[in-house]
């Protein structure tokens, strides 16, 4: 039975985990009479989607008053669209689209999705402002979707959101599509040669504070000193790119670390790697973990809030210790880094030492690598597109 017209609202459909999930959702959502993808700018649509594309087309602004005015314009435009298109359900992802979705409510059911561990996401004045906004506005939504239990607990405990409105829906993984893309050839000959000649430890994500890549680079210094045939590959771009490249240079790792930049198809690089490492300080879910599992690559992750532990473990955790290396059913967890500031000291912290040991143990144990390749792929059944999208359709 069709449920009427559904709007999917996000600022852009390119270069991001939430954006990729919205792409999957629009393509596989089957109970809508008509689907409308509403974005801020038509030019920023790179992922595939299904439905009619509508752009709010409001030029960005760099000053505070301009940003506020843009919010008001987007709310006004979206409110008119909801009336004109007879929208019955509006699904939004990320803070700005969530805010305009709530404030443009008409007769539609407003569903917002929170993609990160919000209490860790911001700092300073921005943290104070968003904390107030979340507490005041988000309870006005009809449904609040948290992408992990950790995110849900954070929203209830730290933002006092109504737990009766919160549903936990994990991110889906398009296993078939990923396993098709991962077999594409790496066309850059010099990079292909590096992947053929060396064992590759790979990381993928925005080059930002949240993703903690400087910890992995510091750890890799010790790995490179004792293991000549191992290289680190880093996928992504971001505000810390130049700083991370300078760190690599200062540690004498220029020949050992490969910066791959943003890649439209990251899976062909992950698939040809030996280990995937998530070095994040916090997450909402950790899409790239399940994507690496789909690429049949074993995963080592920090035990950050939230997501990795839920993905890599079964429900019944035995002998789990957050201060040690945990070899779980579907991957390996190491203690999360405790320092709040970027620290480039050459001496490794206890947490960095644990990450070093976990990587070395995995590189030296082919049986362990094979075990996590097989078990990781089994875990994907819990995140299948059919299973996850049906939960969205039931809201």
Coordinates of C-alpha atoms in Angstrom, one line a residue, residues 9-271:
X9 CA 15.9 16.5 2.5
X10 CA 19.6 16.9 2.7
X11 CA 22.0 19.8 1.9
X12 CA 24.0 17.9 -0.8
X13 CA 24.3 14.5 -2.3
X14 CA 28.0 14.2 -2.6
X15 CA 31.2 13.4 -0.6
X16 CA 29.9 12.0 2.7
X17 CA 28.5 9.1 4.6
X18 CA 25.1 10.6 5.3
X19 CA 24.8 11.6 1.7
X20 CA 25.5 8.1 0.5
X21 CA 22.9 6.7 2.9
X22 CA 20.3 9.1 1.6
X23 CA 21.2 8.0 -1.9
X24 CA 20.6 4.3 -0.9
X25 CA 17.3 5.3 0.8
X26 CA 15.8 7.1 -2.2
X27 CA 16.7 4.3 -4.6
X28 CA 15.3 1.5 -2.4
X29 CA 12.3 3.2 -0.7
X30 CA 9.3 1.5 -2.4
X31 CA 6.2 2.6 -0.5
X32 CA 6.0 6.2 -1.6
X33 CA 3.5 7.3 -4.2
X34 CA 6.1 9.9 -5.4
X35 CA 9.6 10.6 -4.2
X36 CA 11.2 14.1 -4.1
X37 CA 14.9 14.7 -3.3
X38 CA 15.3 18.2 -2.0
X39 CA 18.8 19.6 -1.8
X40 CA 20.3 23.0 -1.2
X41 CA 22.2 23.2 -4.5
X42 CA 21.6 21.2 -7.7
X43 CA 25.3 21.3 -8.6
X44 CA 26.2 19.2 -5.5
X45 CA 24.6 16.0 -6.5
X46 CA 27.1 13.2 -7.3
X47 CA 25.5 10.0 -5.9
X48 CA 22.7 8.2 -7.7
X49 CA 19.2 8.8 -6.5
X50 CA 15.6 8.0 -7.4
X51 CA 12.8 10.5 -7.5
X52 CA 12.4 14.1 -8.7
X53 CA 15.3 16.4 -7.8
X54 CA 14.3 19.8 -6.4
X55 CA 16.9 22.4 -5.4
X56 CA 16.2 25.2 -3.0
X57 CA 18.9 27.2 -4.9
X58 CA 19.8 29.8 -2.2
X59 CA 23.3 31.1 -2.5
X60 CA 25.5 30.4 0.6
X61 CA 26.7 33.2 2.9
X62 CA 29.8 33.6 5.0
X63 CA 28.5 36.0 7.6
X64 CA 26.2 35.3 10.5
X65 CA 23.3 37.4 9.4
X66 CA 23.4 36.0 5.9
X67 CA 23.3 32.4 7.3
X68 CA 20.3 33.3 9.4
X69 CA 18.6 34.8 6.4
X70 CA 19.3 31.7 4.4
X71 CA 17.7 29.5 7.0
X72 CA 14.6 31.6 6.9
X73 CA 14.5 31.5 3.1
X74 CA 15.0 27.7 3.1
X75 CA 12.2 27.2 5.7
X76 CA 9.8 29.4 3.6
X77 CA 10.6 27.6 0.3
X78 CA 10.4 24.1 1.9
X79 CA 7.1 25.0 3.6
X80 CA 5.6 26.0 0.2
X81 CA 6.9 22.8 -1.4
X82 CA 5.4 20.6 1.3
X83 CA 2.0 22.2 0.5
X84 CA 2.3 22.2 -3.3
X85 CA 3.6 18.6 -3.5
X86 CA 1.2 17.3 -0.8
X87 CA 4.0 15.8 1.2
X88 CA 2.9 13.2 3.7
X89 CA 6.3 12.3 5.2
X90 CA 9.5 14.3 5.3
X91 CA 12.8 12.6 6.0
X92 CA 15.9 14.7 6.7
X93 CA 19.5 14.0 7.6
X94 CA 22.2 16.2 9.3
X95 CA 21.6 19.3 11.5
X96 CA 20.8 22.0 9.0
X97 CA 18.2 20.0 7.0
X98 CA 16.8 18.6 10.2
X99 CA 16.2 22.2 11.5
X100 CA 14.5 23.4 8.3
X101 CA 12.4 20.2 8.1
X102 CA 11.1 20.8 11.7
X103 CA 10.4 24.5 11.2
X104 CA 8.7 24.0 7.8
X105 CA 6.2 21.3 9.2
X106 CA 2.8 21.4 7.6
X107 CA 0.6 18.3 7.5
X108 CA 3.6 16.0 7.0
X109 CA 5.1 13.5 9.4
X110 CA 8.5 15.0 10.2
X111 CA 11.3 12.4 10.6
X112 CA 14.8 13.6 11.4
X113 CA 18.0 11.5 11.5
X114 CA 21.0 12.2 13.8
X115 CA 24.2 10.8 12.4
X116 CA 26.8 11.5 15.1
X117 CA 27.6 11.4 18.8
X118 CA 26.3 14.9 19.3
X119 CA 27.8 15.7 22.7
X120 CA 31.3 15.3 21.2
X121 CA 30.7 16.9 17.8
X122 CA 31.0 20.6 18.6
X123 CA 33.1 22.8 20.9
X124 CA 33.0 26.3 22.3
X125 CA 30.2 28.6 21.4
X126 CA 29.0 26.4 18.5
X127 CA 28.5 23.5 21.0
X128 CA 26.5 25.7 23.3
X129 CA 24.2 26.9 20.4
X130 CA 23.6 23.5 19.0
X131 CA 22.9 22.0 22.4
X132 CA 20.2 24.6 22.9
X133 CA 18.8 24.0 19.4
X134 CA 18.7 20.3 19.8
X135 CA 17.0 20.4 23.2
X136 CA 14.5 23.0 22.1
X137 CA 13.7 21.9 18.5
X138 CA 14.3 18.2 18.0
X139 CA 11.5 17.1 20.3
X140 CA 9.1 18.8 17.9
X141 CA 9.8 16.2 15.3
X142 CA 7.4 13.2 15.0
X143 CA 10.2 10.7 14.9
X144 CA 14.0 10.9 15.7
X145 CA 16.2 8.4 14.1
X146 CA 19.5 7.5 15.9
X147 CA 21.9 5.4 13.8
X148 CA 23.3 3.5 16.8
X149 CA 22.3 2.7 20.4
X150 CA 25.2 4.9 21.5
X151 CA 23.8 7.9 19.6
X152 CA 20.3 7.2 21.1
X153 CA 21.7 7.1 24.7
X154 CA 23.6 10.3 24.1
X155 CA 20.5 12.1 22.9
X156 CA 18.4 10.9 25.9
X157 CA 21.1 11.5 28.6
X158 CA 22.7 14.7 27.4
X159 CA 20.0 16.5 25.4
X160 CA 16.9 15.2 27.2
X161 CA 15.1 14.1 24.0
X162 CA 11.9 12.2 24.3
X163 CA 12.9 8.5 24.3
X164 CA 9.4 7.5 23.0
X165 CA 10.1 9.4 19.8
X166 CA 13.6 7.8 19.2
X167 CA 14.0 4.8 16.9
X168 CA 17.4 3.1 16.3
X169 CA 17.9 2.3 12.6
X170 CA 21.4 1.3 11.6
X171 CA 22.9 2.5 8.3
X172 CA 22.4 0.0 5.4
X173 CA 25.2 -1.3 3.2
X174 CA 24.7 -2.0 -0.5
X175 CA 26.8 -5.2 -0.5
X176 CA 26.1 -6.0 -4.2
X177 CA 27.1 -2.5 -5.4
X178 CA 30.2 -2.3 -3.3
X179 CA 31.4 -5.8 -4.4
X180 CA 30.9 -4.8 -8.0
X181 CA 32.8 -1.5 -7.6
X182 CA 35.7 -3.1 -5.6
X183 CA 36.7 -5.1 -8.6
X184 CA 37.4 -2.0 -10.7
X185 CA 41.0 -1.6 -11.7
X186 CA 43.2 1.0 -10.0
X187 CA 44.3 3.0 -13.0
X188 CA 47.1 5.0 -11.4
X189 CA 50.0 2.7 -12.3
X190 CA 52.3 3.9 -9.5
X191 CA 49.6 3.4 -6.8
X192 CA 48.7 0.0 -8.2
X193 CA 52.4 -1.0 -8.0
X194 CA 52.5 0.1 -4.3
X195 CA 49.5 -2.0 -3.5
X196 CA 51.0 -5.0 -5.3
X197 CA 54.4 -4.8 -3.7
X198 CA 53.5 -4.0 -0.1
X199 CA 51.1 -4.9 2.6
X200 CA 48.6 -2.1 2.9
X201 CA 47.0 -0.6 6.0
X202 CA 44.2 1.7 4.9
X203 CA 42.1 4.4 6.5
X204 CA 39.2 6.2 4.9
X205 CA 37.4 9.3 6.1
X206 CA 37.4 13.1 6.2
X207 CA 40.8 14.4 7.2
X208 CA 39.6 16.1 10.3
X209 CA 39.9 16.2 14.1
X210 CA 37.1 13.7 14.5
X211 CA 38.8 11.0 12.4
X212 CA 42.0 11.1 14.4
X213 CA 44.4 10.2 11.5
X214 CA 47.4 11.8 13.2
X215 CA 47.3 8.9 15.8
X216 CA 47.5 6.3 13.0
X217 CA 50.3 8.2 11.3
X218 CA 52.3 8.3 14.6
X219 CA 51.7 4.6 15.1
X220 CA 52.7 3.9 11.6
X221 CA 56.1 5.5 12.3
X222 CA 56.8 2.6 14.7
X223 CA 55.4 0.0 12.3
X224 CA 57.6 1.3 9.4
X225 CA 60.7 1.1 11.5
X226 CA 60.3 -2.6 12.0
X227 CA 58.4 -3.7 8.9
X228 CA 59.9 -2.6 5.5
X229 CA 57.1 -4.0 3.3
X230 CA 54.2 -2.2 4.8
X231 CA 52.6 1.1 3.7
X232 CA 49.8 3.3 5.0
X233 CA 47.2 4.5 2.5
X234 CA 44.8 7.3 3.5
X235 CA 41.6 8.0 1.5
X236 CA 39.8 11.4 1.9
X237 CA 40.3 15.1 2.0
X238 CA 39.6 17.7 4.7
X239 CA 40.8 20.6 6.7
X240 CA 43.7 18.7 8.3
X241 CA 45.1 17.5 5.0
X242 CA 48.1 19.8 4.9
X243 CA 48.8 19.4 8.5
X244 CA 48.8 15.6 8.2
X245 CA 51.1 15.8 5.2
X246 CA 53.5 17.9 7.2
X247 CA 53.4 15.4 10.0
X248 CA 54.2 12.6 7.6
X249 CA 57.2 14.6 6.3
X250 CA 58.5 15.5 9.7
X251 CA 58.4 11.8 10.8
X252 CA 60.3 10.8 7.7
X253 CA 57.4 8.8 6.3
X254 CA 57.0 10.4 2.9
X255 CA 57.9 7.1 1.1
X256 CA 55.7 5.1 3.5
X257 CA 52.3 7.0 3.5
X258 CA 50.1 7.3 0.4
X259 CA 47.5 10.1 0.4
X260 CA 44.9 9.0 -2.1
X261 CA 42.6 12.1 -1.7
X262 CA 38.9 11.8 -2.4
X263 CA 38.0 8.9 -4.6
X264 CA 34.5 8.4 -6.2
X265 CA 35.1 4.7 -5.8
X266 CA 37.1 4.1 -2.6
X267 CA 36.2 0.4 -2.5
X268 CA 38.7 -0.7 -5.2
X269 CA 41.5 0.6 -2.9
X270 CA 40.0 -0.9 0.3
X271 CA 39.6 -4.2 -1.4

